[in-house]
Amino acid sequence: MNEKIIVDVSHVDKYYGDNHVVSDMNLKVREGEFLTLLGSSGCGKTTTLRMIAGFEDPTSGEICIEGNPVAGKAPFERNVNTVFQSYALFPHMTIFDNVAYGLRIAKVPKADIATRVSDILELVQLEGFERRYPAQLSGGQKQRVAIARALVMHPTVLLLDEPLGALDLKLRKQMQLELKRLQRKLGITFVYVTHDQEEAMTMSDRIAVMHDGVLDQLGTPEEIYERPQTKFVATFIGETNIFEGCVNEVDTTKRISVGLENGNVTVAPQEGFRFGEFVTISVRPEKLRVSLEPREGFSLYGVVRDYIYVGSVIKCNVVLPNSNEVRFERLAGDELPKPGEVVFPYWEPDDCVLIHNRDNELYTALESIRLV
Amino acid sequence: MTLSKRGRTVRNAIYCVLVYLFLFLPIAVVVAGSFNATESRPYLTWKGFSLMWYQRLFDGSQAALMEAFGHTMLIALTSTLLSTVIGTLVAVGMYRYRFRGKALIDALLYVPVVIPEIVMGISLLVLFAQAQVPRGMLTLVIAHTTFCIPFVVFNVRARLAGYDVSVEEASLDLGANRVQTFWNITVPVLAPGIGAGALLAFTLSIDDVIISYFVNGKTSVFPLKVMESIKMGVPPSVNALSAILLLFTVIFVVLTQSDLLSRHRSE
Ligand SMILES: Nc1ncnc2c1ncn2[C@@H]1O[C@H](COP(=O)(O)OP(=O)(O)OP(=O)(O)O)[C@@H](O)[C@H]1O
Ligand SMILES: [Mg+2]
């Protein structure tokens, strides 16, 4: 992968009045990559995108595009283009005129405009729609016009704000593939915003997970899924079991033991965790196991409550003594304990993720008197 | 008593005919009168078909009427232009920016619309007199522009209600500066509202009698001229001029409507 940094967001904060919408954002977008900003509604994704595009100014911090600071540059002075969530097609212009708009403003010769527009319309499979008006198109077609209109400008970076948000599931899936194909083919850097984790996982080279204006983690889909660094990332991406507890034994060569409310568990040894520290453990349902006898290093137990059949997988819920539930998955056909039976949940020490639990109130209190 | 289906159709047709007669008969009378070959007051008896009144409009014998008509057209065009520009800017500005006193300005916009015209006429007259502005073309244009602005604002605002600002952002994003964006995107998208406002302003200006009466000074205008002349029966020259005005209006409406219709189909 090319390591040239094309958009560099460094220490950017954004306030709307007293509302701290983006805090200390650091994000380096590499040339040619498909980077997704993922997060729940209201976490500041659009705001971040608008600051890159030039529609909003950061309250503090700096944004560089192709190495040059863009502070004070209007949107029309930046070589980035945006695909808006609402498409924002010009209603009084034909599809051809919509797509040609930017080229005409840039005073591209007429003949070139014609070829570039028809090339790009072919690319998004909208040949023959040149003379229609936006109101005469379906949602998916409008979406493709919006993309074509931005792409025809050959931007350094294309910003897309939930471009598939308004489409139905089937069309959405299809457009995801088409967009990915386009991006590969053209080699343009995409910064893509979505709140759909599945969409992010399928399309992205890297994902930036945002939570309440903070960039929690930046990594490949695999890293995000397999090694979440915060509890939010662990729970937001895919399904998982969360256990909260306190480190009660550290043997950096063999294992770390964590005491939970319902018993002790064991995780693989790793650097950076100390005795007494509050931690969160995330275990994916497909990694969680149950045994009919206690396993060494684990003293959790619970009662099998029920099964849910989802096609070829079976999801099983186990109730722990504090009435929390954990879930594990098996393939259909595997042998399973019966509902009502007592089981002992465990996992291979390498199969879980250990996360510092610094949101913990007790931790914060102890930290403030320097006990940890 | 219940009517058969056929009976109801006939009844409905009669209603329609009556309504349209009521609407169009006066106009038809005006047009017919313009072709009347009569020379004697009160110009009501039919003396045969003739184009003589149309000829007289242009041979100089009706110079006073034509002069008044010319003034009216000039005033209407100028005040339409001014009120359309100002009104559009007001509407867009009030839509886009938040500022202190916006609610007050908004409320004040309704004042010229709701106060009786006679009050407005008197107050303008008093104002011009106090400020020692000589009454004439200038005061007429100022007065007409004043009462037209709110109508333009309301029409443009109605259009803005369904307006998506992100189209302007898209234009900026594609490299257009703010001025280009205003002319390429904002104005055309708002054009139906601006056009409707301008049309309304033009009409209001042309047929305004009351306010013009107070502020015209010695300048003659068409509606006032007509008012004067009908004391001795409506001269067919007025009919002829009205008929010409009517013809232009119809042509204009047909043109704009067909454009609007095709636009609707595409939207
Ligand atoms: N112009 C504005 N003025 C004041 N507050 C704003 C403005 N725009 C956004 N906000 C606030 O900033 C926060 C982040 O908004 P933003 O649009 O970036 O969220 P988002 O992550 O894109 O959410 P969504 O997924 O719902 O689009 C929200 O709490 C929102 O209310
Ligand atoms: Mg958003």
XYZ file of C-alpha atoms and ligand atoms in Angstrom:
671
model
C 0.000 0.000 0.000
C 1.108 3.474 -0.908
C 2.162 5.339 2.213
C 1.837 8.887 0.900
C -0.458 10.884 3.181
C -3.017 12.790 1.171
C -5.268 14.213 3.863
C -3.776 14.937 7.239
C -6.140 15.928 10.009
C -4.133 16.812 13.069
C -5.375 17.778 16.518
C -8.643 19.086 15.143
C -11.324 20.221 17.547
C -14.725 21.498 16.560
C -17.235 23.250 18.760
C -20.746 24.372 17.862
C -21.276 26.843 20.668
C -20.574 24.797 23.778
C -21.173 21.540 21.982
C -17.851 19.739 21.566
C -18.576 17.845 18.366
C -15.112 16.661 17.358
C -12.292 16.386 19.845
C -8.590 16.095 19.146
C -9.057 14.255 15.892
C -5.936 12.840 14.272
C -6.404 11.102 10.982
C -3.971 10.425 8.192
C -5.585 9.327 4.955
C -3.257 7.471 2.588
C -3.253 7.996 -1.138
C -5.526 5.618 -3.006
C -7.152 4.028 -0.002
C -10.783 3.543 0.856
C -11.127 4.931 4.349
C -14.415 4.807 6.202
C -15.526 7.000 9.078
C -17.801 4.775 11.078
C -19.840 5.735 14.095
C -23.328 6.061 15.449
C -25.613 8.973 14.640
C -24.447 12.359 15.870
C -20.861 11.339 16.588
C -19.376 13.974 14.287
C -18.743 12.104 11.038
C -20.428 14.639 8.781
C -18.752 17.478 10.638
C -15.348 15.908 10.066
C -16.082 15.476 6.371
C -17.338 19.043 6.054
C -14.168 20.358 7.638
C -12.099 18.484 5.057
C -14.315 19.773 2.232
C -14.143 23.339 3.544
C -17.765 23.906 4.559
C -16.832 24.218 8.223
C -13.694 25.571 9.866
C -12.038 23.630 12.674
C -12.171 25.480 15.989
C -8.547 24.504 16.435
C -6.042 22.175 14.808
C -4.910 21.851 11.233
C -5.965 20.041 8.091
C -3.522 19.497 5.230
C -4.442 18.245 1.790
C -1.539 16.981 -0.298
C 0.804 18.448 2.284
C -0.578 21.980 2.165
C -2.570 23.511 4.999
C -6.037 24.395 3.743
C -7.127 26.717 6.547
C -9.038 29.647 5.086
C -9.427 28.015 1.673
C -12.987 27.960 0.360
C -14.465 24.674 -0.905
C -13.939 25.750 -4.521
C -10.229 26.174 -3.864
C -9.737 22.611 -2.637
C -9.130 19.671 -4.903
C -11.626 17.470 -3.108
C -15.170 16.734 -4.127
C -18.138 15.657 -2.096
C -21.038 13.304 -2.693
C -23.790 14.645 -0.489
C -26.141 12.505 1.510
C -29.129 14.233 -0.090
C -27.490 13.952 -3.564
C -27.896 17.743 -4.032
C -28.397 17.421 -7.792
C -29.267 20.667 -9.549
C -33.002 20.264 -10.210
C -33.109 22.711 -13.116
C -30.368 21.019 -15.114
C -30.318 17.841 -17.148
C -28.107 14.976 -16.085
C -25.582 16.015 -18.697
C -25.508 19.587 -17.405
C -25.272 18.403 -13.826
C -22.230 16.310 -14.590
C -20.696 18.942 -16.869
C -21.193 21.740 -14.338
C -17.792 21.582 -12.675
C -15.996 21.183 -15.996
C -17.747 24.223 -17.448
C -16.823 26.281 -14.410
C -13.234 25.119 -14.885
C -13.480 26.247 -18.538
C -12.617 22.858 -19.983
C -12.962 22.934 -23.803
C -16.390 21.909 -25.015
C -15.317 18.795 -26.900
C -13.438 17.514 -23.852
C -16.469 18.095 -21.671
C -18.622 15.982 -23.967
C -16.203 13.058 -23.926
C -15.470 13.243 -20.226
C -19.138 13.393 -19.317
C -20.095 10.513 -21.552
C -17.143 8.458 -20.299
C -18.085 8.964 -16.689
C -21.772 8.287 -17.341
C -20.763 5.056 -19.000
C -18.657 4.193 -15.981
C -21.623 4.584 -13.654
C -23.874 2.850 -16.198
C -26.086 5.797 -16.983
C -25.602 6.105 -20.741
C -28.721 7.438 -22.389
C -29.865 9.444 -19.370
C -28.112 12.668 -20.449
C -31.246 14.583 -21.315
C -33.350 13.633 -18.328
C -33.888 15.817 -15.293
C -32.993 14.627 -11.778
C -36.681 14.324 -10.879
C -37.047 11.704 -13.601
C -34.544 9.331 -11.989
C -34.815 6.695 -9.289
C -32.908 7.038 -6.030
C -30.122 4.741 -7.127
C -29.756 6.563 -10.426
C -29.610 9.945 -8.712
C -26.960 8.546 -6.458
C -24.881 7.525 -9.437
C -25.272 10.951 -11.016
C -24.040 12.535 -7.786
C -21.027 10.250 -7.843
C -20.375 10.878 -11.534
C -20.637 14.634 -11.048
C -17.932 14.513 -8.385
C -15.721 11.942 -10.106
C -15.651 13.753 -13.431
C -13.561 16.450 -11.717
C -10.754 13.920 -11.090
C -10.530 14.929 -7.432
C -7.530 13.999 -5.323
C -9.932 12.836 -2.665
C -13.605 11.996 -2.923
C -15.663 12.531 0.204
C -18.869 10.539 0.458
C -21.420 11.202 3.189
C -23.631 8.153 3.676
C -24.169 8.009 -0.077
C -26.223 4.841 0.126
C -28.290 5.880 3.134
C -31.532 6.358 1.246
C -31.455 3.150 -0.772
C -33.164 -0.122 -0.017
C -31.091 -3.031 1.184
C -30.742 -4.837 -2.121
C -29.745 -1.780 -4.111
C -27.448 -0.801 -1.289
C -25.541 -4.064 -1.461
C -25.264 -3.755 -5.213
C -24.071 -0.137 -5.033
C -21.515 -1.063 -2.363
C -19.876 -3.423 -4.795
C -20.109 -0.940 -7.656
C -18.554 1.829 -5.586
C -15.739 -0.407 -4.468
C -15.130 -1.463 -8.069
C -15.089 2.188 -9.200
C -12.669 3.144 -6.481
C -10.274 0.323 -7.383
C -10.497 1.134 -11.047
C -9.860 4.868 -10.703
C -7.445 4.687 -7.786
C -9.018 7.770 -6.217
C -8.822 8.149 -2.441
C -12.250 7.715 -0.876
C -13.222 9.021 2.521
C -16.547 7.404 3.152
C -19.005 8.061 5.966
C -21.460 5.483 7.201
C -23.084 4.290 10.396
C -23.534 0.785 8.975
C -20.734 -1.411 10.301
C -21.373 -4.139 7.772
C -21.029 -1.663 4.927
C -17.800 -0.390 6.437
C -16.425 -3.895 6.820
C -17.161 -4.913 3.223
C -15.892 -1.817 1.475
C -13.032 -0.308 3.413
C -9.276 -0.649 3.345
C -9.236 1.016 6.732
C -11.948 2.038 9.159
C -11.878 4.946 11.576
C -14.363 4.288 14.356
C -15.704 7.475 15.930
C -17.556 7.732 19.186
C -18.864 11.006 20.632
C -16.469 13.085 18.574
C -13.466 10.987 19.459
C -11.601 8.755 17.035
C -11.532 5.509 19.011
C -9.586 3.333 16.641
C -8.153 3.379 13.148
C -7.288 0.136 11.460
C -8.077 -2.463 8.831
C -11.473 -4.146 9.117
C -9.698 -7.212 10.463
C -7.845 -5.260 13.139
C -11.010 -3.482 14.150
C -12.875 -6.744 14.424
C -10.189 -8.919 15.947
C -8.387 -6.402 18.142
C -10.764 -3.638 19.220
C -9.017 -1.140 21.450
C -12.062 0.218 23.239
C -15.222 -1.277 24.556
C -17.222 0.866 22.135
C -15.360 -0.506 19.134
C -15.788 -4.054 20.399
C -19.533 -3.675 20.808
C -20.175 -1.516 17.752
C -18.547 -3.891 15.279
C -20.301 -7.214 15.176
C -21.721 -9.131 18.072
C -19.679 -9.758 21.191
C -19.775 -10.766 24.854
C -18.457 -8.150 27.239
C -17.087 -8.965 30.672
C -15.872 -6.327 33.070
C -13.522 -7.067 35.894
C -10.229 -6.498 37.580
C -6.810 -8.037 36.947
C -6.030 -10.260 39.918
C -2.938 -12.063 38.732
C -0.332 -11.161 36.154
C 2.180 -13.655 34.886
C 3.518 -12.014 31.756
C 4.953 -15.259 30.455
C 1.985 -17.510 31.009
C -1.311 -15.762 31.613
C -3.329 -12.954 33.090
C -6.154 -13.842 35.409
C -9.134 -11.524 35.679
C -11.713 -11.553 38.420
C -15.254 -10.954 37.266
C -18.392 -10.609 39.302
C -19.233 -14.229 38.559
C -15.812 -15.810 38.842
C -12.334 -15.844 37.429
C -11.242 -16.106 33.807
C -7.925 -16.393 32.020
C -6.583 -14.414 29.113
C -3.364 -14.580 27.128
C -0.421 -12.706 28.647
C 0.253 -9.264 27.220
C 2.178 -6.138 28.017
C 0.671 -3.085 29.619
C -1.757 -4.615 32.084
C -1.072 -4.364 35.777
C -2.323 -6.074 38.870
C -5.490 -4.426 40.137
C -6.351 -2.724 36.885
C -9.943 -2.517 35.638
C -10.361 -4.249 32.321
C -12.999 -5.173 29.789
C -12.860 -8.517 28.021
C -14.549 -9.004 24.687
C -15.233 -12.511 23.408
C -17.000 -13.071 20.090
C -19.870 -15.592 20.232
C -18.067 -17.868 17.800
C -15.058 -17.932 20.134
C -16.953 -18.565 23.346
C -17.156 -22.206 24.388
C -19.010 -24.099 27.037
C -18.063 -27.231 28.845
C -20.017 -29.535 31.120
C -17.210 -29.520 33.681
C -15.217 -26.576 35.062
C -12.087 -25.741 33.034
C -8.783 -24.797 34.492
C -8.461 -21.042 34.945
C -12.180 -20.373 34.548
C -14.787 -20.406 37.253
C -17.779 -19.015 35.357
C -20.950 -21.032 35.258
C -24.456 -20.465 34.013
C -27.666 -22.060 32.843
C -28.536 -22.615 29.194
C -31.640 -20.591 28.475
C -32.583 -21.025 24.841
C -31.475 -21.468 21.266
C -32.065 -19.357 18.212
C -31.646 -20.939 14.808
C -30.284 -18.546 12.201
C -29.796 -20.545 9.039
C -26.709 -22.649 9.433
C -25.761 -21.242 12.862
C -27.357 -21.772 16.190
C -27.133 -19.028 18.772
C -27.343 -20.066 22.378
C -27.972 -17.834 25.398
C -26.557 -18.697 28.792
C -27.682 -16.905 31.926
C -25.015 -16.191 34.542
C -25.764 -16.035 38.296
C -25.958 -12.215 38.232
C -28.565 -12.638 35.470
C -26.259 -11.256 32.777
C -26.451 -13.198 29.564
C -23.700 -14.478 27.355
C -24.135 -15.881 23.912
C -22.244 -18.451 21.922
C -22.662 -19.800 18.416
C -22.353 -23.246 16.989
C -22.855 -24.713 13.580
C -26.092 -26.576 13.131
C -25.540 -30.261 13.766
C -23.033 -29.796 16.580
C -23.904 -31.438 19.837
C -25.359 -28.949 22.283
C -26.223 -28.866 25.978
C -29.929 -28.822 26.684
C -31.860 -25.797 27.947
C -31.819 -25.736 31.738
C -28.495 -27.534 31.953
C -25.628 -25.978 33.906
C -22.602 -25.162 31.739
C -19.172 -23.647 32.286
C -18.309 -20.940 29.746
C -14.651 -20.575 28.800
C -12.439 -19.607 25.887
C -8.964 -20.224 24.605
C -6.830 -17.516 26.236
C -5.813 -16.215 22.787
C -9.404 -15.931 21.593
C -10.427 -12.919 23.609
C -9.508 -9.237 23.619
C -8.382 -7.490 26.753
C -9.171 -3.768 26.880
C -8.191 -1.136 29.440
C -11.347 0.010 31.156
C -10.659 3.640 31.786
C -14.236 4.847 31.620
C -14.736 3.065 34.902
C -15.776 5.532 37.600
C -13.828 3.773 40.303
C -10.737 3.849 38.129
C -11.106 7.561 37.569
C -11.564 8.137 41.278
C -8.527 6.072 42.172
C -6.474 7.711 39.452
C -7.292 11.119 40.833
C -5.729 10.163 44.175
C -2.858 8.419 42.356
C -3.620 4.968 43.609
C -3.259 3.340 40.205
C -85.865 15.108 -7.058
C -83.014 13.061 -8.420
C -81.589 13.729 -11.810
C -80.468 11.108 -14.274
C -76.778 10.969 -15.101
C -77.465 12.862 -18.279
C -79.463 15.426 -16.390
C -76.639 16.034 -13.989
C -74.200 16.491 -16.838
C -76.456 19.104 -18.395
C -76.882 20.876 -15.081
C -73.123 20.970 -14.506
C -72.575 22.304 -17.993
C -75.034 25.117 -17.359
C -73.273 26.070 -14.126
C -69.956 26.175 -15.937
C -71.270 28.321 -18.718
C -72.800 30.771 -16.258
C -69.602 31.063 -14.206
C -67.496 31.652 -17.281
C -70.012 34.123 -18.696
C -69.859 36.042 -15.461
C -66.070 36.097 -15.653
C -65.605 36.839 -19.309
C -68.646 38.820 -20.398
C -67.253 42.142 -19.073
C -64.017 41.508 -20.919
C -65.905 40.654 -24.061
C -67.859 43.904 -23.742
C -64.645 45.890 -23.450
C -63.155 44.208 -26.513
C -66.361 44.639 -28.501
C -66.550 48.298 -27.545
C -63.077 48.893 -28.911
C -64.320 47.984 -32.396
C -67.424 50.196 -32.201
C -67.562 52.841 -34.947
C -69.482 55.280 -32.738
C -68.334 58.872 -32.331
C -70.885 60.196 -29.874
C -71.156 59.929 -26.115
C -71.809 57.811 -24.135
C -70.435 55.462 -26.828
C -72.918 52.722 -25.974
C -74.861 52.174 -29.175
C -73.348 49.855 -31.761
C -72.588 51.667 -35.014
C -70.757 48.897 -36.832
C -67.310 47.373 -36.877
C -64.272 49.597 -37.262
C -60.573 49.774 -36.397
C -60.669 53.550 -36.175
C -60.117 53.720 -32.431
C -57.006 51.620 -32.782
C -55.774 53.953 -35.512
C -56.426 56.980 -33.361
C -54.295 55.557 -30.570
C -51.302 55.873 -32.841
C -52.088 58.915 -34.982
C -51.463 61.405 -32.210
C -55.053 62.341 -31.539
C -55.006 60.467 -28.235
C -51.627 61.844 -27.151
C -52.651 62.422 -23.531
C -53.917 58.870 -23.082
C -50.856 57.415 -24.765
C -48.558 59.519 -22.661
C -50.249 58.314 -19.481
C -49.979 54.769 -20.734
C -46.280 55.227 -21.437
C -45.726 56.554 -17.923
C -47.560 53.625 -16.433
C -45.454 51.142 -18.385
C -42.226 52.875 -17.422
C -43.210 53.010 -13.756
C -44.358 49.397 -13.763
C -41.161 48.127 -15.378
C -38.884 50.143 -13.113
C -40.668 49.324 -9.893
C -40.949 45.653 -10.876
C -37.242 45.494 -11.510
C -36.389 47.254 -8.257
C -38.855 45.376 -6.075
C -37.862 42.016 -7.594
C -34.180 42.572 -6.913
C -34.722 43.941 -3.424
C -37.429 41.407 -2.538
C -35.373 38.434 -3.703
C -32.356 39.584 -1.725
C -34.526 40.136 1.334
C -36.050 36.657 1.080
C -32.723 34.913 0.513
C -31.009 36.924 3.236
C -33.746 36.243 5.764
C -33.648 32.554 4.839
C -29.928 32.205 5.139
C -28.865 34.350 8.054
C -29.894 34.637 11.642
C -29.695 38.119 13.094
C -31.221 40.264 15.782
C -34.552 41.782 14.949
C -35.319 39.243 12.227
C -38.737 38.458 13.660
C -39.580 42.149 13.755
C -38.515 42.739 10.159
C -40.496 39.688 9.199
C -43.626 41.045 10.867
C -43.158 44.518 9.394
C -43.164 43.027 5.899
C -46.874 42.363 6.278
C -47.698 45.961 7.080
C -47.753 47.321 3.520
C -49.914 44.359 2.546
C -52.564 44.709 5.199
C -52.909 48.452 5.771
C -55.612 50.100 3.665
C -54.161 51.537 0.498
C -55.608 54.906 1.268
C -53.633 55.084 4.515
C -50.505 54.081 2.681
C -51.186 56.704 0.016
C -51.675 59.461 2.560
C -48.618 58.498 4.578
C -46.427 58.411 1.484
C -47.765 61.783 0.440
C -47.049 63.251 3.866
C -43.602 61.748 3.843
C -42.749 63.107 0.388
C -44.156 66.497 1.307
C -42.168 66.652 4.530
C -39.012 65.584 2.760
C -39.805 68.062 -0.001
C -39.495 65.485 -2.734
C -41.307 66.865 -5.796
C -44.189 64.546 -6.708
C -43.847 62.887 -10.090
C -42.194 59.891 -11.724
C -39.696 59.462 -8.915
C -42.260 59.369 -6.123
C -44.482 57.049 -8.157
C -41.633 54.593 -8.668
C -40.661 54.748 -4.995
C -44.249 54.211 -3.861
C -44.876 51.313 -6.249
C -41.589 49.643 -5.383
C -42.458 49.922 -1.707
C -45.789 48.154 -1.885
C -44.501 45.526 -4.340
C -41.533 44.344 -2.276
C -43.519 42.227 0.235
C -45.283 40.365 -2.555
C -41.972 39.460 -4.151
C -40.586 38.389 -0.765
C -43.570 36.132 -0.095
C -43.343 34.446 -3.479
C -39.612 33.845 -3.279
C -39.975 32.644 0.286
C -42.590 30.089 -0.722
C -40.076 28.710 -3.184
C -37.364 28.704 -0.539
C -39.478 26.510 1.706
C -38.637 23.514 -0.443
C -35.100 24.625 -1.111
C -32.139 22.430 -0.237
C -29.075 24.553 0.573
C -26.816 21.650 -0.198
C -27.215 22.351 -3.935
C -25.309 25.573 -3.317
C -22.691 23.675 -1.393
C -22.455 21.204 -4.257
C -21.837 24.084 -6.633
C -19.078 25.508 -4.428
C -17.667 22.023 -4.117
C -17.482 21.700 -7.902
C -15.364 24.821 -8.154
C -17.861 27.634 -8.607
C -17.297 30.712 -6.469
C -20.098 32.388 -4.535
C -21.117 34.768 -7.299
C -21.210 31.998 -9.921
C -23.171 29.836 -7.509
C -25.725 32.584 -6.956
C -26.328 33.065 -10.679
C -26.027 29.447 -11.796
C -27.871 27.736 -8.985
C -29.708 29.986 -6.533
C -31.425 32.235 -9.068
C -32.530 29.510 -11.526
C -33.803 27.248 -8.767
C -35.742 30.132 -7.267
C -36.760 31.466 -10.687
C -40.401 30.333 -10.547
C -40.842 32.199 -7.278
C -38.964 35.246 -8.501
C -40.936 35.230 -11.748
C -44.273 34.924 -9.981
C -43.297 37.745 -7.649
C -42.234 39.959 -10.537
C -45.437 39.250 -12.432
C -47.509 40.126 -9.411
C -45.490 43.296 -8.833
C -45.965 44.336 -12.469
C -49.715 43.796 -12.308
C -50.073 45.586 -8.987
C -48.131 48.533 -10.307
C -50.058 48.835 -13.572
C -53.480 48.966 -12.016
C -52.744 50.873 -8.861
C -55.090 53.831 -8.545
C -55.288 54.903 -4.948
C -51.640 55.253 -4.013
C -50.783 56.737 -7.402
C -53.516 59.313 -6.914
C -51.730 60.666 -3.853
C -48.173 60.716 -5.102
C -48.374 61.370 -8.856
C -48.148 65.151 -8.742
C -48.641 66.327 -12.328
C -47.572 63.070 -13.939
C -50.458 61.326 -15.639
C -50.836 57.581 -15.372
C -53.133 55.223 -17.248
C -55.519 54.104 -14.492
C -56.048 57.666 -13.303
C -56.597 58.839 -16.873
C -59.248 56.178 -17.319
C -60.917 57.225 -14.082
C -61.035 60.802 -15.311
C -62.369 60.006 -18.740
C -65.204 57.699 -17.671
C -67.040 60.592 -16.128
C -68.282 61.198 -19.657
C -68.704 57.579 -20.744
C -65.924 55.206 -21.628
C -64.310 56.371 -24.872
C -63.581 53.429 -27.178
C -59.931 54.491 -27.280
C -59.647 53.311 -23.665
C -61.316 50.076 -24.709
C -58.842 49.702 -27.532
C -55.863 50.257 -25.277
C -57.296 47.855 -22.716
C -57.812 45.264 -25.432
C -54.185 45.591 -26.525
C -53.057 45.223 -22.927
C -55.273 42.189 -22.608
C -53.805 40.629 -25.734
C -50.267 41.046 -24.446
C -51.244 39.625 -21.083
C -52.817 36.567 -22.680
C -49.789 35.964 -24.888
C -47.494 36.348 -21.908
C -49.508 34.027 -19.706
C -49.708 31.388 -22.415
C -45.942 31.546 -22.924
C -45.047 31.358 -19.248
C -47.653 28.742 -18.475
C -46.492 26.424 -21.218
C -42.967 26.825 -19.905
C -44.165 26.173 -16.379
C -46.122 23.150 -17.535
C -43.152 21.586 -19.262
C -41.073 22.306 -16.178
C -43.667 20.631 -13.990
C -43.627 17.590 -16.150
C -39.877 17.344 -15.738
C -39.906 17.885 -12.009
N -24.583 23.535 12.118
C -24.650 22.983 13.347
N -24.894 23.748 14.433
C -24.952 23.198 15.660
N -24.770 21.899 15.932
C -24.524 21.087 14.903
C -24.447 21.573 13.555
N -24.195 20.535 12.742
C -24.112 19.455 13.537
N -24.306 19.771 14.827
C -24.250 18.846 15.971
O -23.003 18.208 15.946
C -23.111 16.845 16.283
C -22.453 15.991 15.217
O -23.166 16.153 14.022
P -22.779 15.405 12.692
O -23.694 15.902 11.633
O -21.331 15.539 12.432
O -23.130 13.920 13.074
P -23.019 12.596 12.191
O -21.999 11.744 12.839
O -22.820 12.926 10.771
O -24.439 11.944 12.452
P -25.429 11.191 11.405
O -24.955 9.790 11.301
O -26.739 11.274 12.132
O -25.406 11.944 10.134
C -24.575 16.571 16.493
O -24.821 16.539 17.877
C -25.274 17.736 15.852
O -26.441 18.045 16.556
Mg -24.138 12.838 9.011
